[in-house]
Amino acid sequence: MSSDVQPHLGFLQMNDYVSVATITAVIYDYFLNFSREVDYVWCRSWTWVSTIFVVVRYIGLTWAILGTIFYTTFVPDSVKVSTAILLVANWGFPIFLGAADLVMILRVYAMWHRSKRILYILLFIFIPPIIVFFVFTGIYNNPNKYLIVTTVQVSNFSICKVSLHNITLTQARHVYNEIPRFFLSVLLLILAAFPTLKQSIEMYKATKQWQPNKYMQQLVGDGIVYFVVNVAYNIVVLQNGQTSSISILFLGFFSLITITPMMPRFIISVRELYDRDRGYQQGIDTGFGVLSQPVAGENAVVSAIVFAAVNPGQEDGQVVEGDAEDSEGIRLELLGDGARHV
């Protein structure tokens, strides 16, 4: 075996191992959370948040698996099959990311008491880059003009190779999509963390002592960790192409096993939180600024985004029942709706 081929074979082998590990992790997470998915999605009244869940769950899962398989030696030695796999994965990617960003925007909107100003600002930042992403995806994935998929023989293995006629397309996408998405993720993290940090300070002023366990419970319950992971993912995307092949391989592994399972988990955890704290009175999508109400005389449910800060029939100082037994607790707002004791 030629000494020039050995490094390539070693990289191919490592790529196959990492790809198998990535797909295993993604599928394992899917089955791990399937029972919660059944409880909080399929056994509940259908809303448009449920539709977003299906997009981030199943389109994201398809993108992760096909996008990972494409660059391995497991792909059939056929340009047509390879091109089809690549096109499905590449078109699933912007759909998944657009739905994922929309979920986080709605969560921040709810945390800021359904502020129209916050929602409009975030949508103003969100919409142009996602439109650009779809436009460049359409141009980039045109096999008859820009996209070229070929098979390359390395020793006894056949692998797929992707090349572009116009390399400036990827550079333009970096400027007009990836950088704005990074700043959007940072802004979402700041807006999501601010109410929680403010409440932590109020808790300290009321009790005159720091309570790190409750702070961490609040951070996890409000889903701040998902916003942190989203920022980390966008940092990884910005680094892609500026490091070595090995680094790109493991950065891609990190991206797929974090961002793909993260969004379905995020939706389920918020629904679980509001189902527990609200008793499903106004819908488990309250945490996304959506109130679901049954239609009179029917089994159907109407869900709509609501621009309001106070629930109908709930006074300003009313506390959610269930936590009143904690006499030393202080009143804190349940982000996005109402109040609770901590």
mmCIF file of C-alpha atoms in Angstrom, residues 10-307:
data_model
loop_
_atom_site.group_PDB
_atom_site.id
_atom_site.type_symbol
_atom_site.label_atom_id
_atom_site.label_comp_id
_atom_site.label_asym_id
_atom_site.label_seq_id
_atom_site.Cartn_x
_atom_site.Cartn_y
_atom_site.Cartn_z
ATOM 1 C CA GLY A 10 -6.913 6.492 8.219
ATOM 2 C CA PHE A 11 -9.067 9.585 7.915
ATOM 3 C CA LEU A 12 -11.815 7.631 6.128
ATOM 4 C CA GLN A 13 -11.818 5.036 8.891
ATOM 5 C CA MET A 14 -12.006 7.692 11.598
ATOM 6 C CA ASN A 15 -14.777 9.460 9.681
ATOM 7 C CA ASP A 16 -16.777 6.222 9.512
ATOM 8 C CA TYR A 17 -16.338 5.622 13.247
ATOM 9 C CA VAL A 18 -17.409 9.176 14.136
ATOM 10 C CA SER A 19 -20.359 8.964 11.734
ATOM 11 C CA VAL A 20 -21.583 5.700 13.263
ATOM 12 C CA ALA A 21 -21.233 7.217 16.746
ATOM 13 C CA THR A 22 -23.168 10.322 15.652
ATOM 14 C CA ILE A 23 -26.043 8.370 14.120
ATOM 15 C CA THR A 24 -26.167 6.039 17.135
ATOM 16 C CA ALA A 25 -26.337 8.980 19.543
ATOM 17 C CA VAL A 26 -29.086 10.728 17.565
ATOM 18 C CA ILE A 27 -31.228 7.588 17.219
ATOM 19 C CA TYR A 28 -30.652 6.637 20.874
ATOM 20 C CA ASP A 29 -31.851 10.073 21.970
ATOM 21 C CA TYR A 30 -34.925 9.664 19.773
ATOM 22 C CA PHE A 31 -35.984 6.415 21.454
ATOM 23 C CA LEU A 32 -34.971 7.741 24.866
ATOM 24 C CA ASN A 33 -37.496 10.581 24.591
ATOM 25 C CA PHE A 34 -40.165 8.827 22.536
ATOM 26 C CA SER A 35 -42.430 8.146 25.534
ATOM 27 C CA ARG A 36 -42.367 11.842 26.475
ATOM 28 C CA GLU A 37 -43.073 12.707 22.858
ATOM 29 C CA VAL A 38 -46.146 10.496 22.911
ATOM 30 C CA ASP A 39 -47.343 12.032 26.184
ATOM 31 C CA TYR A 40 -46.806 15.693 25.274
ATOM 32 C CA VAL A 41 -47.350 15.710 21.501
ATOM 33 C CA TRP A 42 -49.313 12.794 20.086
ATOM 34 C CA CYS A 43 -51.713 12.387 23.024
ATOM 35 C CA ARG A 44 -52.524 16.108 23.181
ATOM 36 C CA SER A 45 -54.736 18.342 21.079
ATOM 37 C CA TRP A 46 -52.918 19.342 17.921
ATOM 38 C CA THR A 47 -51.657 22.922 17.676
ATOM 39 C CA TRP A 48 -49.296 24.620 15.276
ATOM 40 C CA VAL A 49 -46.545 24.245 17.900
ATOM 41 C CA SER A 50 -47.069 20.501 17.474
ATOM 42 C CA THR A 51 -46.415 20.983 13.766
ATOM 43 C CA ILE A 52 -43.177 22.808 14.529
ATOM 44 C CA PHE A 53 -42.227 19.905 16.788
ATOM 45 C CA VAL A 54 -42.716 17.411 13.952
ATOM 46 C CA VAL A 55 -40.492 19.563 11.729
ATOM 47 C CA VAL A 56 -37.621 19.827 14.213
ATOM 48 C CA ARG A 57 -37.948 16.197 15.269
ATOM 49 C CA TYR A 58 -38.307 14.326 12.004
ATOM 50 C CA ILE A 59 -36.818 16.654 9.421
ATOM 51 C CA GLY A 60 -33.937 17.268 11.830
ATOM 52 C CA LEU A 61 -33.498 13.531 12.343
ATOM 53 C CA THR A 62 -33.518 12.903 8.578
ATOM 54 C CA TRP A 63 -31.021 15.692 7.961
ATOM 55 C CA ALA A 64 -28.675 14.429 10.680
ATOM 56 C CA ILE A 65 -28.675 10.827 9.437
ATOM 57 C CA LEU A 66 -28.447 11.502 5.696
ATOM 58 C CA GLY A 67 -25.980 14.356 6.090
ATOM 59 C CA THR A 68 -23.731 12.117 8.163
ATOM 60 C CA ILE A 69 -23.969 9.061 5.911
ATOM 61 C CA PHE A 70 -23.152 11.027 2.770
ATOM 62 C CA TYR A 71 -19.500 11.548 3.670
ATOM 63 C CA THR A 72 -18.852 7.924 4.641
ATOM 64 C CA THR A 73 -17.888 4.801 2.733
ATOM 65 C CA PHE A 74 -21.388 3.389 3.380
ATOM 66 C CA VAL A 75 -22.972 5.344 0.506
ATOM 67 C CA PRO A 76 -23.692 3.242 -2.613
ATOM 68 C CA ASP A 77 -21.293 3.750 -5.511
ATOM 69 C CA SER A 78 -23.814 5.748 -7.526
ATOM 70 C CA VAL A 79 -23.716 9.439 -8.368
ATOM 71 C CA LYS A 80 -27.521 9.597 -8.648
ATOM 72 C CA VAL A 81 -28.075 8.009 -5.234
ATOM 73 C CA SER A 82 -25.372 10.190 -3.652
ATOM 74 C CA THR A 83 -26.855 13.337 -5.192
ATOM 75 C CA ALA A 84 -30.356 12.428 -3.977
ATOM 76 C CA ILE A 85 -29.086 11.849 -0.423
ATOM 77 C CA LEU A 86 -27.215 15.159 -0.468
ATOM 78 C CA LEU A 87 -30.177 17.144 -1.800
ATOM 79 C CA VAL A 88 -32.581 15.758 0.808
ATOM 80 C CA ALA A 89 -30.102 16.492 3.609
ATOM 81 C CA ASN A 90 -29.258 19.984 2.334
ATOM 82 C CA TRP A 91 -32.900 21.017 1.929
ATOM 83 C CA GLY A 92 -33.804 19.602 5.338
ATOM 84 C CA PHE A 93 -31.096 21.709 6.966
ATOM 85 C CA PRO A 94 -32.585 25.234 6.443
ATOM 86 C CA ILE A 95 -36.096 23.951 7.218
ATOM 87 C CA PHE A 96 -34.881 22.495 10.518
ATOM 88 C CA LEU A 97 -32.838 25.558 11.502
ATOM 89 C CA GLY A 98 -35.656 27.948 10.603
ATOM 90 C CA ALA A 99 -38.118 26.016 12.769
ATOM 91 C CA ALA A 100 -35.552 25.752 15.590
ATOM 92 C CA ASP A 101 -34.913 29.508 15.624
ATOM 93 C CA LEU A 102 -38.657 30.172 15.550
ATOM 94 C CA VAL A 103 -39.157 27.966 18.622
ATOM 95 C CA MET A 104 -36.553 29.908 20.581
ATOM 96 C CA ILE A 105 -38.011 33.233 19.460
ATOM 97 C CA LEU A 106 -41.469 32.189 20.675
ATOM 98 C CA ARG A 107 -40.036 31.063 24.009
ATOM 99 C CA VAL A 108 -38.334 34.432 24.554
ATOM 100 C CA TYR A 109 -41.529 36.170 23.478
ATOM 101 C CA ALA A 110 -43.437 34.276 26.177
ATOM 102 C CA MET A 111 -40.753 34.928 28.801
ATOM 103 C CA TRP A 112 -41.107 38.662 28.150
ATOM 104 C CA HIS A 113 -44.868 38.496 28.819
ATOM 105 C CA ARG A 114 -45.805 38.311 25.142
ATOM 106 C CA SER A 115 -44.228 41.629 24.264
ATOM 107 C CA LYS A 116 -45.024 42.573 20.678
ATOM 108 C CA ARG A 117 -41.948 44.779 20.553
ATOM 109 C CA ILE A 118 -39.626 41.893 21.470
ATOM 110 C CA LEU A 119 -41.353 39.584 18.996
ATOM 111 C CA TYR A 120 -41.135 42.062 16.117
ATOM 112 C CA ILE A 121 -37.470 42.835 16.782
ATOM 113 C CA LEU A 122 -36.548 39.151 16.841
ATOM 114 C CA LEU A 123 -38.572 38.385 13.713
ATOM 115 C CA PHE A 124 -36.932 41.335 11.956
ATOM 116 C CA ILE A 125 -33.527 39.803 12.684
ATOM 117 C CA PHE A 126 -34.673 36.243 11.970
ATOM 118 C CA ILE A 127 -36.553 36.520 8.651
ATOM 119 C CA PRO A 128 -33.926 38.037 6.280
ATOM 120 C CA PRO A 129 -31.148 35.475 7.018
ATOM 121 C CA ILE A 130 -33.521 32.515 6.720
ATOM 122 C CA ILE A 131 -34.777 33.813 3.364
ATOM 123 C CA VAL A 132 -31.168 34.192 2.241
ATOM 124 C CA PHE A 133 -30.480 30.655 3.478
ATOM 125 C CA PHE A 134 -33.294 29.221 1.343
ATOM 126 C CA VAL A 135 -32.221 31.236 -1.694
ATOM 127 C CA PHE A 136 -28.613 30.094 -1.437
ATOM 128 C CA THR A 137 -29.741 26.516 -0.781
ATOM 129 C CA GLY A 138 -31.735 26.616 -3.999
ATOM 130 C CA ILE A 139 -28.745 27.978 -5.936
ATOM 131 C CA TYR A 140 -26.133 25.843 -4.219
ATOM 132 C CA ASN A 141 -28.073 22.616 -4.737
ATOM 133 C CA ASN A 142 -28.667 22.954 -8.463
ATOM 134 C CA PRO A 143 -26.951 19.859 -9.935
ATOM 135 C CA ASN A 144 -27.299 21.221 -13.454
ATOM 136 C CA LYS A 145 -25.464 24.463 -12.748
ATOM 137 C CA TYR A 146 -23.408 24.696 -9.566
ATOM 138 C CA LEU A 147 -23.398 21.436 -7.603
ATOM 139 C CA ILE A 148 -21.136 18.624 -8.778
ATOM 140 C CA VAL A 149 -21.205 15.230 -7.054
ATOM 141 C CA THR A 150 -18.581 12.686 -8.075
ATOM 142 C CA THR A 151 -17.210 9.444 -6.662
ATOM 143 C CA VAL A 152 -13.533 9.111 -5.855
ATOM 144 C CA GLN A 153 -11.719 5.789 -5.493
ATOM 145 C CA VAL A 154 -9.343 5.531 -2.533
ATOM 146 C CA SER A 155 -7.760 2.089 -2.465
ATOM 147 C CA ASN A 156 -10.742 -0.314 -2.227
ATOM 148 C CA PHE A 157 -13.190 2.353 -1.062
ATOM 149 C CA SER A 158 -15.418 4.654 -3.080
ATOM 150 C CA ILE A 159 -16.397 7.968 -1.512
ATOM 151 C CA CYS A 160 -18.473 10.939 -2.633
ATOM 152 C CA LYS A 161 -16.932 14.295 -3.382
ATOM 153 C CA VAL A 162 -18.826 17.579 -3.611
ATOM 154 C CA SER A 163 -17.544 20.586 -5.517
ATOM 155 C CA LEU A 164 -18.968 23.908 -6.684
ATOM 156 C CA HIS A 165 -18.518 25.882 -9.856
ATOM 157 C CA ASN A 166 -18.750 29.114 -7.879
ATOM 158 C CA ILE A 167 -17.010 29.082 -4.495
ATOM 159 C CA THR A 168 -18.191 32.633 -3.704
ATOM 160 C CA LEU A 169 -21.629 31.176 -2.932
ATOM 161 C CA THR A 170 -20.379 29.588 0.289
ATOM 162 C CA GLN A 171 -18.570 32.790 1.234
ATOM 163 C CA ALA A 172 -21.726 34.824 0.659
ATOM 164 C CA ARG A 173 -23.771 32.394 2.753
ATOM 165 C CA HIS A 174 -21.237 32.782 5.571
ATOM 166 C CA VAL A 175 -21.663 36.576 5.539
ATOM 167 C CA TYR A 176 -25.419 36.841 5.005
ATOM 168 C CA ASN A 177 -26.658 33.833 6.983
ATOM 169 C CA GLU A 178 -24.211 32.343 9.478
ATOM 170 C CA ILE A 179 -23.001 35.617 11.030
ATOM 171 C CA PRO A 180 -26.549 37.052 11.495
ATOM 172 C CA ARG A 181 -27.701 33.733 12.982
ATOM 173 C CA PHE A 182 -24.827 33.884 15.475
ATOM 174 C CA PHE A 183 -25.828 37.371 16.625
ATOM 175 C CA LEU A 184 -29.474 36.272 16.821
ATOM 176 C CA SER A 185 -28.505 33.324 19.048
ATOM 177 C CA VAL A 186 -26.528 35.646 21.357
ATOM 178 C CA LEU A 187 -29.437 38.099 21.576
ATOM 179 C CA LEU A 188 -31.854 35.247 22.340
ATOM 180 C CA LEU A 189 -29.571 34.020 25.135
ATOM 181 C CA ILE A 190 -29.341 37.501 26.675
ATOM 182 C CA LEU A 191 -33.102 38.037 26.510
ATOM 183 C CA ALA A 192 -33.815 34.563 27.913
ATOM 184 C CA ALA A 193 -31.320 34.854 30.761
ATOM 185 C CA PHE A 194 -32.204 38.397 31.842
ATOM 186 C CA PRO A 195 -35.615 37.639 33.483
ATOM 187 C CA THR A 196 -34.156 34.622 35.282
ATOM 188 C CA LEU A 197 -31.173 36.591 36.573
ATOM 189 C CA LYS A 198 -33.473 39.417 37.632
ATOM 190 C CA GLN A 199 -35.640 36.995 39.587
ATOM 191 C CA SER A 200 -32.558 35.476 41.222
ATOM 192 C CA ILE A 201 -31.494 38.917 42.442
ATOM 193 C CA GLU A 202 -35.003 39.585 43.739
ATOM 194 C CA MET A 203 -34.908 36.234 45.522
ATOM 195 C CA TYR A 204 -31.617 37.177 47.165
ATOM 196 C CA LYS A 205 -32.953 40.563 48.273
ATOM 197 C CA ALA A 206 -36.021 38.905 49.789
ATOM 198 C CA THR A 207 -34.222 36.055 51.590
ATOM 199 C CA LYS A 208 -30.820 37.739 52.177
ATOM 200 C CA GLN A 209 -29.049 34.557 51.101
ATOM 201 C CA TRP A 210 -27.931 32.931 47.874
ATOM 202 C CA GLN A 211 -29.732 29.736 46.910
ATOM 203 C CA PRO A 212 -27.694 28.189 44.061
ATOM 204 C CA ASN A 213 -29.808 25.022 43.909
ATOM 205 C CA LYS A 214 -32.980 27.000 43.246
ATOM 206 C CA TYR A 215 -31.148 29.216 40.759
ATOM 207 C CA MET A 216 -30.038 26.166 38.813
ATOM 208 C CA GLN A 217 -33.549 24.710 38.923
ATOM 209 C CA GLN A 218 -34.864 27.991 37.571
ATOM 210 C CA LEU A 219 -32.262 28.064 34.776
ATOM 211 C CA VAL A 220 -33.007 24.481 33.758
ATOM 212 C CA GLY A 221 -36.767 24.890 34.077
ATOM 213 C CA ASP A 222 -36.772 28.024 31.917
ATOM 214 C CA GLY A 223 -34.669 26.273 29.271
ATOM 215 C CA ILE A 224 -31.673 28.625 29.434
ATOM 216 C CA VAL A 225 -29.312 25.708 28.814
ATOM 217 C CA TYR A 226 -30.839 25.262 25.351
ATOM 218 C CA PHE A 227 -30.041 28.867 24.467
ATOM 219 C CA VAL A 228 -26.438 28.329 25.612
ATOM 220 C CA VAL A 229 -26.122 25.231 23.410
ATOM 221 C CA ASN A 230 -27.585 27.188 20.500
ATOM 222 C CA VAL A 231 -24.873 29.842 20.847
ATOM 223 C CA ALA A 232 -22.195 27.130 21.080
ATOM 224 C CA TYR A 233 -23.546 25.515 17.906
ATOM 225 C CA ASN A 234 -23.382 28.795 15.982
ATOM 226 C CA ILE A 235 -19.802 29.349 17.162
ATOM 227 C CA VAL A 236 -18.947 25.904 15.784
ATOM 228 C CA VAL A 237 -20.591 26.795 12.468
ATOM 229 C CA LEU A 238 -18.517 29.971 12.223
ATOM 230 C CA GLN A 239 -15.339 27.943 12.817
ATOM 231 C CA ASN A 240 -16.216 25.397 10.139
ATOM 232 C CA GLY A 241 -13.789 25.577 7.228
ATOM 233 C CA GLN A 242 -11.179 27.501 9.215
ATOM 234 C CA THR A 243 -9.626 24.507 10.976
ATOM 235 C CA SER A 244 -8.075 21.175 10.036
ATOM 236 C CA SER A 245 -10.067 18.256 8.601
ATOM 237 C CA ILE A 246 -9.898 16.365 11.912
ATOM 238 C CA SER A 247 -11.174 19.387 13.817
ATOM 239 C CA ILE A 248 -14.023 19.865 11.336
ATOM 240 C CA LEU A 249 -14.931 16.193 11.740
ATOM 241 C CA PHE A 250 -15.289 16.414 15.515
ATOM 242 C CA LEU A 251 -16.916 19.853 15.381
ATOM 243 C CA GLY A 252 -19.509 18.361 13.046
ATOM 244 C CA PHE A 253 -20.010 15.491 15.488
ATOM 245 C CA PHE A 254 -20.574 17.998 18.299
ATOM 246 C CA SER A 255 -23.028 19.987 16.186
ATOM 247 C CA LEU A 256 -25.184 17.037 15.197
ATOM 248 C CA ILE A 257 -25.467 15.437 18.645
ATOM 249 C CA THR A 258 -26.382 18.768 20.275
ATOM 250 C CA ILE A 259 -28.557 20.819 17.923
ATOM 251 C CA THR A 260 -30.580 17.909 16.480
ATOM 252 C CA PRO A 261 -31.909 16.441 19.772
ATOM 253 C CA MET A 262 -31.980 19.844 21.487
ATOM 254 C CA MET A 263 -35.031 21.400 19.825
ATOM 255 C CA PRO A 264 -37.475 18.487 20.345
ATOM 256 C CA ARG A 265 -36.292 18.199 23.959
ATOM 257 C CA PHE A 266 -36.781 21.946 24.378
ATOM 258 C CA ILE A 267 -40.399 21.886 23.190
ATOM 259 C CA ILE A 268 -41.237 18.841 25.296
ATOM 260 C CA SER A 269 -39.607 20.273 28.444
ATOM 261 C CA VAL A 270 -41.497 23.579 28.148
ATOM 262 C CA ARG A 271 -44.781 21.759 27.535
ATOM 263 C CA GLU A 272 -44.044 19.517 30.510
ATOM 264 C CA LEU A 273 -43.342 22.550 32.710
ATOM 265 C CA TYR A 274 -46.587 24.317 31.828
ATOM 266 C CA ASP A 275 -48.640 21.141 31.977
ATOM 267 C CA ARG A 276 -47.409 20.637 35.545
ATOM 268 C CA ASP A 277 -47.715 24.259 36.698
ATOM 269 C CA ARG A 278 -50.870 25.187 34.844
ATOM 270 C CA GLY A 279 -52.884 21.988 35.002
ATOM 271 C CA TYR A 280 -53.417 22.294 31.245
ATOM 272 C CA GLN A 281 -56.014 25.057 31.734
ATOM 273 C CA GLN A 282 -54.832 27.302 28.914
ATOM 274 C CA GLY A 283 -52.801 24.823 26.921
ATOM 275 C CA ILE A 284 -49.311 23.457 27.347
ATOM 276 C CA ASP A 285 -48.065 25.844 24.666
ATOM 277 C CA THR A 286 -48.448 28.817 27.005
ATOM 278 C CA GLY A 287 -44.666 28.727 27.376
ATOM 279 C CA PHE A 288 -44.434 29.721 23.707
ATOM 280 C CA GLY A 289 -46.954 32.558 23.945
ATOM 281 C CA VAL A 290 -49.784 30.413 22.576
ATOM 282 C CA LEU A 291 -53.050 29.867 24.435
ATOM 283 C CA SER A 292 -55.219 26.899 23.433
ATOM 284 C CA GLN A 293 -58.911 26.960 24.219
ATOM 285 C CA PRO A 294 -61.537 24.278 23.396
ATOM 286 C CA VAL A 295 -64.242 25.261 20.922
ATOM 287 C CA ALA A 296 -67.654 25.352 22.566
ATOM 288 C CA GLY A 297 -69.623 22.186 21.926
ATOM 289 C CA GLU A 298 -66.814 20.548 20.031
ATOM 290 C CA ASN A 299 -63.752 18.453 20.706
ATOM 291 C CA ALA A 300 -61.534 20.697 18.590
ATOM 292 C CA VAL A 301 -59.043 23.121 20.059
ATOM 293 C CA VAL A 302 -58.228 26.601 18.799
ATOM 294 C CA SER A 303 -54.678 27.831 19.404
ATOM 295 C CA ALA A 304 -53.479 31.326 18.729
ATOM 296 C CA ILE A 305 -50.600 33.564 19.650
ATOM 297 C CA VAL A 306 -51.781 36.120 22.210
ATOM 298 C CA PHE A 307 -50.427 39.604 22.854
#
